[in-house]
Amino acid sequence: SNPFEVKVNRQKFDILGRKTKNDVGLPGVSRSKAIKKRNQTLLREYKEREKTNVFKDKRFGEYNTKITPEEKMIRRFALERQQNYGKKNIYNLNEDEELTHYGQSLAEIEKLNDIVDSDSDTEERGTLSAELTAAHFGGGGGLLRKKASSEPQVEEEEKPKSRKELIEEMIAKSKQEKQERQTRRESALELTEKLDKDWKEIQTLIAHKTPKSERKDKEVEKPKPDEYDMIVRELGFEMKAKPSERLKTEEELAKEEQARLQKLEADRLRRMRGIDEEENKKRPSHMSADDLADGFILDKDDRRLLSYKDGKINIENEEEKEEEEEEEEGEEEDNENEEESQEESASENEDDAADNHSDLESDLESEEEAAGNKEEKKHKANENKSQNMEKLDPKREAAKSELPYTFAVPESYETFKSLLSGRTVEQQLIILERIQKCNHPSLAVGNKAKLEKLFGFLLEYIGELASLDLPELRTIDKLVLPLYNLCQMFPEAASDSIKFILRDAAHDLEALIEVKGRATFPGLDMLIYLKIVSLLFPTSDFWHPVVTPAFMYMSQLLTKCRITTLQDVIKGLFICCLFLEYVSLSRRFVPELINFLLGVLHISLPKNQAQGYTVVHPFTPVGKNLELLLVRDKEDLKSWEKQNVPLSIVTRLKETSRTEINHIRLSCLALCFDLIKKCAALYESLPSFHEIMHPVRILLTQHVPVHEYPEKMQEWYHSALKELENKVKHYTPLICEKKKPVPLKQYTPKIVKVLEFGRKQASSKKEQERKQLIQRHKRELKGAIREIRKDNQYLARMQLSEIMERDSARKRKVKELLGSLATQEGEWKAMKRKKWKN
């Protein structure tokens, strides 16, 4: 009826023949209907949410006839355990299952409420009866009340007894009970003795053993143990794993090693000085009768020698003795022997003094005798000393020849060199090992910096050994191990030292090129440094702060150093071997390596055959160094045998004969063939392998005079050539792809049935039903969500109204209380004012 409550749903288009729904809506009416409905349904459920007026039998399977009673009981027990599983109180830590023992609760057993009833006299000894304790400690009242409650009739007839009578009666009763127990015990003892005696008489008649033969027949065969029982018994007797000791840390191991070396050094110094270990041990001068023999010895004997001289106590001798001991503490073996003789004479003086307390006149005689004995003892001690010195002389010499066990890290290279010079290789290794162990970084603060310096000193020492006229390569080989250990401990310091050497070498190379226009190969020390780099650092990394500069330096050596002598060829081949070692894992392509091997083949050819191919710098197609590896002597060719070219030959080529030089040339050529074979195996996976090795293959097949070489050289040649020719190509040349041309797409018109505007596109019946169901589901879902949201809002309003009602009631009551208190206070003040006025 109210036009403002009407909502008109207008449509954009009026379509003829379509029935429209909900053209006009009444939101107020629908809202009131919804509230009324919720008041009748949802509000009633909300108010009765905690009330029940129906009894339901919730026992599991009570009316299910398919389940047996046993299954019902088991299932009910399981459900009960599940209900009681969760803790009711999160703060109660003891709310666990009730533990039982033989059906009794452990909590009840722990209360110790057991009443022990025993008639034995031994158990009741020292205890008092209940009547006695009640009489003495309870004042007698409890006992009288107990008597009164238990015997009401007797109390009516008899008079109540006094305290004294009750105590006497109890004493008499306890004595009577004790007497009865004693008689029962004696009678039981007599009966057992009689029974034993009768049993012994009967036992002789009963005891009759059957013979062994009959017993064997009657014995039943014992069942053999099962395999499972045997395995179980074996497992029972197996050894159990024992706990091992904890693994020690690096610091603990370093401290133990330092302590061990210090002890060995102290023993060596003692042997070198000739001090005997047994004499150095302290022994007690006197063994007391009360000695515990536990090995405990006082550092100093503070007892005073009691002696009399001219009727007075003599203490001066002891004081002089103490002063002598203090002066002679720092001296060597001679003084120690004298101290022993003095201790012996002092012990004799003690004995004499103990015997001479009774007679003072015999004191002088005993002193003279003691002085004579002292001189004899000194003479014997000197003889023993000379004999001991003769025995200790070889020990001293052996100790002097031994290496010290503790070393300090040298502060300069000169001291380091003096420490190792004149020593064998084994001794040098031992010295370096002991320096590292005695100065481990975990033992002191400055040891790390000292050992970092030691790495530089050792590196310089190796370079000096390599630059000698006769290089000590074996010594260098042994010294690489301590160098590697130091590099593992201090990798940054080691990399800095080697980078410094490489930087200096590269600057020297550039300076030579600027001054002379060409460079020469470095000395043997630099080549050994390059070899050490491959041993200390990983060479397979894409970039490394030490290996990469070394790599660049070696490539510069192979491209910028002229080949003028046989020594240069040997050094260049050594660098080629290093290159192969560097790239063995990473398989990195090194063009300088292939060019140098091509140049080595070029300088082994005669001049008339060195045409038709190109060589790269530092090799030239013409020049005086063209036939550097060519051997024309047939006798030298026949007598040659394959052998490794030692690196030390570089320093002594001038002293060798012509035949040996020719043999070295042939060995260099064989090494070149071997390196070509290794390069082919290393780079076979490269797509451009055949193009890279094409110049080498041309040189080997068309220019090298194979027939002039010895048989072994020909074998090396053929193996290298076979390795080059057997590789398969890993790519196909780029050509145009041949296939049938793709025809152009022909766009044929697609005919689609035109339907009415606004309707869904026509499809099959199943698809239409499916789409209708999806649409209906969406609509119902939205309606359900809307209704749930409205229900929640309605409940929230109900709860808020309840809270506001409670708050208003509370406020009203508080207001009434405050008003009554105010009136009461006003009345009290009025009474007070009246009182003051009166």
PDB file of C-alpha atoms in Angstrom, residues 422-681:
ATOM      1  CA  GLY A 422     124.201 -29.756   4.628  1.00  0.00           C
ATOM      2  CA  ARG A 423     121.289 -32.036   5.558  1.00  0.00           C
ATOM      3  CA  THR A 424     119.968 -35.065   3.724  1.00  0.00           C
ATOM      4  CA  VAL A 425     116.543 -35.010   2.085  1.00  0.00           C
ATOM      5  CA  GLU A 426     114.990 -37.068   4.883  1.00  0.00           C
ATOM      6  CA  GLN A 427     116.434 -34.758   7.533  1.00  0.00           C
ATOM      7  CA  GLN A 428     115.146 -31.690   5.684  1.00  0.00           C
ATOM      8  CA  LEU A 429     111.656 -33.211   5.568  1.00  0.00           C
ATOM      9  CA  ILE A 430     111.796 -34.023   9.296  1.00  0.00           C
ATOM     10  CA  ILE A 431     112.923 -30.455  10.113  1.00  0.00           C
ATOM     11  CA  LEU A 432     110.069 -28.947   8.109  1.00  0.00           C
ATOM     12  CA  GLU A 433     107.550 -31.315   9.681  1.00  0.00           C
ATOM     13  CA  ARG A 434     108.731 -30.475  13.217  1.00  0.00           C
ATOM     14  CA  ILE A 435     108.667 -26.738  12.477  1.00  0.00           C
ATOM     15  CA  GLN A 436     105.011 -27.058  11.428  1.00  0.00           C
ATOM     16  CA  LYS A 437     104.055 -29.181  14.438  1.00  0.00           C
ATOM     17  CA  CYS A 438     105.871 -27.091  17.040  1.00  0.00           C
ATOM     18  CA  ASN A 439     104.447 -23.825  15.646  1.00  0.00           C
ATOM     19  CA  HIS A 440     100.890 -24.846  14.779  1.00  0.00           C
ATOM     20  CA  PRO A 441      98.536 -21.839  14.421  1.00  0.00           C
ATOM     21  CA  SER A 442      96.305 -23.134  17.239  1.00  0.00           C
ATOM     22  CA  LEU A 443      99.185 -23.098  19.761  1.00  0.00           C
ATOM     23  CA  ALA A 444     100.040 -19.382  19.703  1.00  0.00           C
ATOM     24  CA  VAL A 445      98.770 -16.145  18.201  1.00  0.00           C
ATOM     25  CA  GLY A 446     101.688 -15.237  15.913  1.00  0.00           C
ATOM     26  CA  ASN A 447     102.326 -18.733  14.529  1.00  0.00           C
ATOM     27  CA  LYS A 448     100.078 -18.234  11.509  1.00  0.00           C
ATOM     28  CA  ALA A 449     102.094 -15.298  10.160  1.00  0.00           C
ATOM     29  CA  LYS A 450     105.358 -17.170  10.802  1.00  0.00           C
ATOM     30  CA  LEU A 451     104.239 -20.258   8.887  1.00  0.00           C
ATOM     31  CA  GLU A 452     102.985 -18.074   6.024  1.00  0.00           C
ATOM     32  CA  LYS A 453     106.536 -16.682   5.768  1.00  0.00           C
ATOM     33  CA  LEU A 454     107.852 -20.257   5.862  1.00  0.00           C
ATOM     34  CA  PHE A 455     105.936 -21.036   2.639  1.00  0.00           C
ATOM     35  CA  GLY A 456     107.726 -18.185   0.837  1.00  0.00           C
ATOM     36  CA  PHE A 457     111.108 -19.298   2.196  1.00  0.00           C
ATOM     37  CA  LEU A 458     110.519 -22.888   1.054  1.00  0.00           C
ATOM     38  CA  LEU A 459     109.419 -21.728  -2.399  1.00  0.00           C
ATOM     39  CA  GLU A 460     112.556 -19.592  -2.743  1.00  0.00           C
ATOM     40  CA  TYR A 461     114.699 -22.501  -1.546  1.00  0.00           C
ATOM     41  CA  ILE A 462     113.198 -24.797  -4.232  1.00  0.00           C
ATOM     42  CA  GLY A 463     113.938 -22.168  -6.889  1.00  0.00           C
ATOM     43  CA  GLU A 464     117.530 -21.938  -5.687  1.00  0.00           C
ATOM     44  CA  LEU A 465     117.936 -25.743  -5.835  1.00  0.00           C
ATOM     45  CA  ALA A 466     116.592 -25.731  -9.404  1.00  0.00           C
ATOM     46  CA  SER A 467     118.942 -22.959 -10.555  1.00  0.00           C
ATOM     47  CA  LEU A 468     122.135 -24.811  -9.497  1.00  0.00           C
ATOM     48  CA  ASP A 469     124.582 -26.125 -12.092  1.00  0.00           C
ATOM     49  CA  LEU A 470     123.467 -29.642 -11.140  1.00  0.00           C
ATOM     50  CA  PRO A 471     119.806 -29.155 -10.141  1.00  0.00           C
ATOM     51  CA  GLU A 472     118.666 -31.335  -7.254  1.00  0.00           C
ATOM     52  CA  LEU A 473     115.362 -32.462  -8.770  1.00  0.00           C
ATOM     53  CA  ARG A 474     114.911 -35.389  -6.373  1.00  0.00           C
ATOM     54  CA  THR A 475     115.178 -33.075  -3.393  1.00  0.00           C
ATOM     55  CA  ILE A 476     112.675 -30.714  -5.011  1.00  0.00           C
ATOM     56  CA  ASP A 477     110.308 -33.639  -5.597  1.00  0.00           C
ATOM     57  CA  LYS A 478     110.404 -34.543  -1.892  1.00  0.00           C
ATOM     58  CA  LEU A 479     109.990 -30.911  -0.746  1.00  0.00           C
ATOM     59  CA  VAL A 480     106.718 -30.545  -2.676  1.00  0.00           C
ATOM     60  CA  LEU A 481     104.840 -32.469   0.053  1.00  0.00           C
ATOM     61  CA  PRO A 482     105.532 -29.968   2.904  1.00  0.00           C
ATOM     62  CA  LEU A 483     104.861 -27.180   0.399  1.00  0.00           C
ATOM     63  CA  TYR A 484     101.467 -28.738  -0.346  1.00  0.00           C
ATOM     64  CA  ASN A 485     100.662 -29.063   3.387  1.00  0.00           C
ATOM     65  CA  LEU A 486     101.475 -25.383   3.974  1.00  0.00           C
ATOM     66  CA  CYS A 487      99.367 -24.426   0.945  1.00  0.00           C
ATOM     67  CA  GLN A 488      96.388 -26.337   2.378  1.00  0.00           C
ATOM     68  CA  MET A 489      96.803 -24.545   5.716  1.00  0.00           C
ATOM     69  CA  PHE A 490      97.264 -21.037   4.245  1.00  0.00           C
ATOM     70  CA  PRO A 491      95.844 -20.931   0.702  1.00  0.00           C
ATOM     71  CA  GLU A 492      95.704 -17.134   0.502  1.00  0.00           C
ATOM     72  CA  ALA A 493      99.354 -16.630   1.482  1.00  0.00           C
ATOM     73  CA  ALA A 494     100.433 -19.408  -0.898  1.00  0.00           C
ATOM     74  CA  SER A 495      98.512 -17.893  -3.822  1.00  0.00           C
ATOM     75  CA  ASP A 496      99.983 -14.455  -3.078  1.00  0.00           C
ATOM     76  CA  SER A 497     103.545 -15.837  -3.079  1.00  0.00           C
ATOM     77  CA  ILE A 498     103.136 -17.678  -6.394  1.00  0.00           C
ATOM     78  CA  LYS A 499     101.291 -14.745  -8.025  1.00  0.00           C
ATOM     79  CA  PHE A 500     104.228 -12.512  -7.031  1.00  0.00           C
ATOM     80  CA  ILE A 501     106.657 -14.888  -8.798  1.00  0.00           C
ATOM     81  CA  LEU A 502     104.459 -15.101 -11.914  1.00  0.00           C
ATOM     82  CA  ARG A 503     104.082 -11.300 -12.011  1.00  0.00           C
ATOM     83  CA  ASP A 504     107.864 -10.801 -11.880  1.00  0.00           C
ATOM     84  CA  ALA A 505     108.420 -13.396 -14.618  1.00  0.00           C
ATOM     85  CA  ALA A 506     105.812 -11.769 -16.888  1.00  0.00           C
ATOM     86  CA  HIS A 507     107.391  -8.318 -16.367  1.00  0.00           C
ATOM     87  CA  ASP A 508     110.840  -9.722 -17.209  1.00  0.00           C
ATOM     88  CA  LEU A 509     109.438 -11.274 -20.393  1.00  0.00           C
ATOM     89  CA  GLU A 510     107.841  -7.998 -21.520  1.00  0.00           C
ATOM     90  CA  ALA A 511     111.039  -6.064 -20.719  1.00  0.00           C
ATOM     91  CA  LEU A 512     113.109  -8.461 -22.886  1.00  0.00           C
ATOM     92  CA  ILE A 513     110.690  -8.097 -25.784  1.00  0.00           C
ATOM     93  CA  GLU A 514     110.794  -4.279 -25.524  1.00  0.00           C
ATOM     94  CA  VAL A 515     114.608  -4.169 -25.385  1.00  0.00           C
ATOM     95  CA  LYS A 516     115.686  -6.965 -27.765  1.00  0.00           C
ATOM     96  CA  GLY A 517     112.524  -7.505 -29.776  1.00  0.00           C
ATOM     97  CA  ARG A 518     112.492 -11.208 -28.906  1.00  0.00           C
ATOM     98  CA  ALA A 519     112.391 -13.269 -25.729  1.00  0.00           C
ATOM     99  CA  THR A 520     114.088 -16.421 -24.474  1.00  0.00           C
ATOM    100  CA  PHE A 521     112.741 -19.297 -22.438  1.00  0.00           C
ATOM    101  CA  PRO A 522     113.108 -18.858 -18.646  1.00  0.00           C
ATOM    102  CA  GLY A 523     115.374 -20.896 -16.415  1.00  0.00           C
ATOM    103  CA  LEU A 524     114.680 -24.275 -14.887  1.00  0.00           C
ATOM    104  CA  ASP A 525     113.401 -22.728 -11.642  1.00  0.00           C
ATOM    105  CA  MET A 526     110.492 -20.999 -13.415  1.00  0.00           C
ATOM    106  CA  LEU A 527     109.528 -24.210 -15.211  1.00  0.00           C
ATOM    107  CA  ILE A 528     109.456 -26.037 -11.870  1.00  0.00           C
ATOM    108  CA  TYR A 529     107.297 -23.266 -10.403  1.00  0.00           C
ATOM    109  CA  LEU A 530     104.798 -23.813 -13.238  1.00  0.00           C
ATOM    110  CA  LYS A 531     104.801 -27.540 -12.470  1.00  0.00           C
ATOM    111  CA  ILE A 532     104.236 -26.839  -8.747  1.00  0.00           C
ATOM    112  CA  VAL A 533     101.214 -24.660  -9.611  1.00  0.00           C
ATOM    113  CA  SER A 534      99.485 -27.690 -11.175  1.00  0.00           C
ATOM    114  CA  LEU A 535     100.162 -29.708  -8.006  1.00  0.00           C
ATOM    115  CA  LEU A 536      98.986 -27.106  -5.481  1.00  0.00           C
ATOM    116  CA  PHE A 537      95.903 -25.607  -7.172  1.00  0.00           C
ATOM    117  CA  PRO A 538      92.941 -26.933  -9.218  1.00  0.00           C
ATOM    118  CA  THR A 539      93.644 -26.511 -12.938  1.00  0.00           C
ATOM    119  CA  SER A 540      90.137 -27.403 -14.179  1.00  0.00           C
ATOM    120  CA  ASP A 541      88.472 -24.174 -12.980  1.00  0.00           C
ATOM    121  CA  PHE A 542      87.162 -21.778 -15.622  1.00  0.00           C
ATOM    122  CA  TRP A 543      88.991 -18.947 -13.864  1.00  0.00           C
ATOM    123  CA  HIS A 544      91.494 -19.209 -11.003  1.00  0.00           C
ATOM    124  CA  PRO A 545      93.589 -16.415  -9.430  1.00  0.00           C
ATOM    125  CA  VAL A 546      96.824 -18.447  -9.748  1.00  0.00           C
ATOM    126  CA  VAL A 547      96.269 -21.004 -12.523  1.00  0.00           C
ATOM    127  CA  THR A 548      94.876 -18.520 -15.049  1.00  0.00           C
ATOM    128  CA  PRO A 549      97.968 -16.207 -14.906  1.00  0.00           C
ATOM    129  CA  ALA A 550     100.198 -19.293 -15.166  1.00  0.00           C
ATOM    130  CA  PHE A 551      98.179 -20.421 -18.199  1.00  0.00           C
ATOM    131  CA  MET A 552      98.601 -17.037 -19.868  1.00  0.00           C
ATOM    132  CA  TYR A 553     102.316 -16.944 -19.097  1.00  0.00           C
ATOM    133  CA  MET A 554     102.891 -20.396 -20.650  1.00  0.00           C
ATOM    134  CA  SER A 555     100.967 -19.422 -23.798  1.00  0.00           C
ATOM    135  CA  GLN A 556     103.169 -16.305 -24.112  1.00  0.00           C
ATOM    136  CA  LEU A 557     106.280 -18.472 -23.766  1.00  0.00           C
ATOM    137  CA  LEU A 558     105.183 -20.743 -26.650  1.00  0.00           C
ATOM    138  CA  THR A 559     104.364 -17.802 -28.948  1.00  0.00           C
ATOM    139  CA  LYS A 560     107.024 -15.164 -28.145  1.00  0.00           C
ATOM    140  CA  CYS A 561     110.191 -17.145 -27.317  1.00  0.00           C
ATOM    141  CA  ARG A 562     112.418 -17.915 -30.291  1.00  0.00           C
ATOM    142  CA  ILE A 563     113.585 -21.525 -30.842  1.00  0.00           C
ATOM    143  CA  THR A 564     117.323 -21.249 -31.410  1.00  0.00           C
ATOM    144  CA  THR A 565     118.857 -24.204 -29.535  1.00  0.00           C
ATOM    145  CA  LEU A 566     118.004 -27.748 -28.510  1.00  0.00           C
ATOM    146  CA  GLN A 567     117.499 -26.532 -24.930  1.00  0.00           C
ATOM    147  CA  ASP A 568     114.669 -24.290 -26.157  1.00  0.00           C
ATOM    148  CA  VAL A 569     113.014 -27.278 -27.839  1.00  0.00           C
ATOM    149  CA  ILE A 570     113.207 -29.336 -24.632  1.00  0.00           C
ATOM    150  CA  LYS A 571     111.781 -26.466 -22.574  1.00  0.00           C
ATOM    151  CA  GLY A 572     109.011 -25.893 -25.086  1.00  0.00           C
ATOM    152  CA  LEU A 573     108.067 -29.596 -25.086  1.00  0.00           C
ATOM    153  CA  PHE A 574     108.030 -29.530 -21.273  1.00  0.00           C
ATOM    154  CA  ILE A 575     105.580 -26.595 -21.383  1.00  0.00           C
ATOM    155  CA  CYS A 576     103.460 -28.583 -23.865  1.00  0.00           C
ATOM    156  CA  CYS A 577     103.332 -31.473 -21.394  1.00  0.00           C
ATOM    157  CA  LEU A 578     102.290 -29.005 -18.682  1.00  0.00           C
ATOM    158  CA  PHE A 579      99.521 -27.689 -20.946  1.00  0.00           C
ATOM    159  CA  LEU A 580      98.144 -31.196 -21.432  1.00  0.00           C
ATOM    160  CA  GLU A 581      98.270 -31.754 -17.677  1.00  0.00           C
ATOM    161  CA  TYR A 582      96.441 -28.459 -17.036  1.00  0.00           C
ATOM    162  CA  VAL A 583      93.584 -29.156 -19.482  1.00  0.00           C
ATOM    163  CA  SER A 584      93.252 -32.927 -18.933  1.00  0.00           C
ATOM    164  CA  LEU A 585      89.941 -32.471 -17.051  1.00  0.00           C
ATOM    165  CA  SER A 586      88.517 -29.287 -18.558  1.00  0.00           C
ATOM    166  CA  ARG A 587      89.488 -30.266 -22.184  1.00  0.00           C
ATOM    167  CA  ARG A 588      90.090 -26.600 -22.966  1.00  0.00           C
ATOM    168  CA  PHE A 589      91.445 -25.946 -26.440  1.00  0.00           C
ATOM    169  CA  VAL A 590      94.972 -24.449 -26.512  1.00  0.00           C
ATOM    170  CA  PRO A 591      95.929 -23.281 -30.033  1.00  0.00           C
ATOM    171  CA  GLU A 592      99.512 -22.451 -28.943  1.00  0.00           C
ATOM    172  CA  LEU A 593     100.037 -26.136 -28.122  1.00  0.00           C
ATOM    173  CA  ILE A 594      99.057 -27.342 -31.634  1.00  0.00           C
ATOM    174  CA  ASN A 595     101.126 -24.602 -33.326  1.00  0.00           C
ATOM    175  CA  PHE A 596     104.230 -25.476 -31.279  1.00  0.00           C
ATOM    176  CA  LEU A 597     103.946 -29.215 -32.098  1.00  0.00           C
ATOM    177  CA  LEU A 598     103.573 -28.277 -35.775  1.00  0.00           C
ATOM    178  CA  GLY A 599     106.740 -26.154 -35.493  1.00  0.00           C
ATOM    179  CA  VAL A 600     108.666 -29.027 -33.852  1.00  0.00           C
ATOM    180  CA  LEU A 601     107.763 -31.246 -36.821  1.00  0.00           C
ATOM    181  CA  HIS A 602     108.853 -28.414 -39.140  1.00  0.00           C
ATOM    182  CA  ILE A 603     112.365 -28.128 -37.641  1.00  0.00           C
ATOM    183  CA  SER A 604     112.864 -31.899 -37.957  1.00  0.00           C
ATOM    184  CA  LEU A 605     112.538 -31.835 -41.770  1.00  0.00           C
ATOM    185  CA  PRO A 606     115.301 -31.227 -44.303  1.00  0.00           C
ATOM    186  CA  LYS A 607     115.268 -27.890 -46.126  1.00  0.00           C
ATOM    187  CA  ASN A 608     114.244 -29.331 -49.504  1.00  0.00           C
ATOM    188  CA  GLN A 609     111.049 -30.874 -48.016  1.00  0.00           C
ATOM    189  CA  ALA A 610     110.033 -27.896 -45.827  1.00  0.00           C
ATOM    190  CA  GLN A 611     107.703 -26.382 -48.415  1.00  0.00           C
ATOM    191  CA  GLY A 612     104.001 -26.415 -49.229  1.00  0.00           C
ATOM    192  CA  TYR A 613     102.630 -25.555 -45.768  1.00  0.00           C
ATOM    193  CA  THR A 614     102.597 -22.627 -43.344  1.00  0.00           C
ATOM    194  CA  VAL A 615     104.095 -22.287 -39.881  1.00  0.00           C
ATOM    195  CA  VAL A 616     103.300 -19.734 -37.191  1.00  0.00           C
ATOM    196  CA  HIS A 617     105.628 -17.564 -35.079  1.00  0.00           C
ATOM    197  CA  PRO A 618     108.051 -18.226 -33.343  1.00  0.00           C
ATOM    198  CA  PHE A 619     108.945 -20.696 -36.158  1.00  0.00           C
ATOM    199  CA  THR A 620     110.073 -19.396 -39.550  1.00  0.00           C
ATOM    200  CA  PRO A 621     109.853 -21.165 -42.932  1.00  0.00           C
ATOM    201  CA  VAL A 622     113.530 -20.427 -43.688  1.00  0.00           C
ATOM    202  CA  GLY A 623     116.560 -19.742 -41.512  1.00  0.00           C
ATOM    203  CA  LYS A 624     119.588 -21.232 -39.863  1.00  0.00           C
ATOM    204  CA  ASN A 625     117.560 -23.032 -37.197  1.00  0.00           C
ATOM    205  CA  LEU A 626     115.470 -24.980 -39.689  1.00  0.00           C
ATOM    206  CA  GLU A 627     117.115 -28.429 -39.283  1.00  0.00           C
ATOM    207  CA  LEU A 628     117.427 -28.272 -35.494  1.00  0.00           C
ATOM    208  CA  LEU A 629     116.030 -31.792 -34.894  1.00  0.00           C
ATOM    209  CA  LEU A 630     117.252 -33.391 -38.140  1.00  0.00           C
ATOM    210  CA  VAL A 631     119.574 -36.422 -37.701  1.00  0.00           C
ATOM    211  CA  ARG A 632     121.546 -37.570 -40.752  1.00  0.00           C
ATOM    212  CA  ASP A 633     123.976 -39.994 -39.128  1.00  0.00           C
ATOM    213  CA  LYS A 634     122.731 -43.528 -39.870  1.00  0.00           C
ATOM    214  CA  GLU A 635     124.708 -45.130 -37.054  1.00  0.00           C
ATOM    215  CA  ASP A 636     123.070 -42.821 -34.530  1.00  0.00           C
ATOM    216  CA  LEU A 637     119.692 -43.652 -36.058  1.00  0.00           C
ATOM    217  CA  LYS A 638     120.321 -47.368 -35.644  1.00  0.00           C
ATOM    218  CA  SER A 639     121.695 -47.150 -32.084  1.00  0.00           C
ATOM    219  CA  TRP A 640     118.831 -44.945 -30.782  1.00  0.00           C
ATOM    220  CA  GLU A 641     116.487 -46.347 -28.156  1.00  0.00           C
ATOM    221  CA  LYS A 642     113.363 -44.642 -26.820  1.00  0.00           C
ATOM    222  CA  GLN A 643     113.995 -42.994 -23.458  1.00  0.00           C
ATOM    223  CA  ASN A 644     112.498 -40.161 -21.453  1.00  0.00           C
ATOM    224  CA  VAL A 645     114.162 -36.784 -21.825  1.00  0.00           C
ATOM    225  CA  PRO A 646     115.230 -35.644 -18.320  1.00  0.00           C
ATOM    226  CA  LEU A 647     114.690 -31.972 -17.523  1.00  0.00           C
ATOM    227  CA  SER A 648     118.166 -31.711 -15.985  1.00  0.00           C
ATOM    228  CA  ILE A 649     119.731 -32.354 -19.428  1.00  0.00           C
ATOM    229  CA  VAL A 650     119.111 -28.676 -20.222  1.00  0.00           C
ATOM    230  CA  THR A 651     122.022 -27.602 -18.002  1.00  0.00           C
ATOM    231  CA  ARG A 652     124.579 -30.148 -19.302  1.00  0.00           C
ATOM    232  CA  LEU A 653     123.987 -30.328 -23.073  1.00  0.00           C
ATOM    233  CA  LYS A 654     127.363 -28.695 -23.766  1.00  0.00           C
ATOM    234  CA  GLU A 655     129.242 -31.558 -22.118  1.00  0.00           C
ATOM    235  CA  THR A 656     127.454 -34.339 -24.060  1.00  0.00           C
ATOM    236  CA  SER A 657     128.807 -35.999 -27.201  1.00  0.00           C
ATOM    237  CA  ARG A 658     127.395 -35.728 -30.691  1.00  0.00           C
ATOM    238  CA  THR A 659     125.809 -39.170 -30.555  1.00  0.00           C
ATOM    239  CA  GLU A 660     124.020 -38.384 -27.321  1.00  0.00           C
ATOM    240  CA  ILE A 661     122.780 -35.077 -28.787  1.00  0.00           C
ATOM    241  CA  ASN A 662     121.403 -36.946 -31.831  1.00  0.00           C
ATOM    242  CA  HIS A 663     119.685 -39.425 -29.511  1.00  0.00           C
ATOM    243  CA  ILE A 664     118.148 -36.513 -27.591  1.00  0.00           C
ATOM    244  CA  ARG A 665     116.888 -35.025 -30.883  1.00  0.00           C
ATOM    245  CA  LEU A 666     115.221 -38.309 -31.811  1.00  0.00           C
ATOM    246  CA  SER A 667     113.708 -38.585 -28.299  1.00  0.00           C
ATOM    247  CA  CYS A 668     112.290 -35.071 -28.676  1.00  0.00           C
ATOM    248  CA  LEU A 669     110.721 -36.065 -32.010  1.00  0.00           C
ATOM    249  CA  ALA A 670     109.221 -39.209 -30.450  1.00  0.00           C
ATOM    250  CA  LEU A 671     107.850 -37.085 -27.620  1.00  0.00           C
ATOM    251  CA  CYS A 672     106.289 -34.773 -30.227  1.00  0.00           C
ATOM    252  CA  PHE A 673     104.519 -37.754 -31.872  1.00  0.00           C
ATOM    253  CA  ASP A 674     103.258 -38.864 -28.457  1.00  0.00           C
ATOM    254  CA  LEU A 675     101.933 -35.374 -27.663  1.00  0.00           C
ATOM    255  CA  ILE A 676     100.143 -35.238 -31.049  1.00  0.00           C
ATOM    256  CA  LYS A 677      98.474 -38.558 -30.197  1.00  0.00           C
ATOM    257  CA  LYS A 678      97.373 -37.257 -26.781  1.00  0.00           C
ATOM    258  CA  CYS A 679      96.029 -34.014 -28.307  1.00  0.00           C
ATOM    259  CA  ALA A 680      93.994 -36.051 -30.795  1.00  0.00           C
ATOM    260  CA  ALA A 681      92.458 -38.100 -27.964  1.00  0.00           C
TER     261      ALA A 681
END
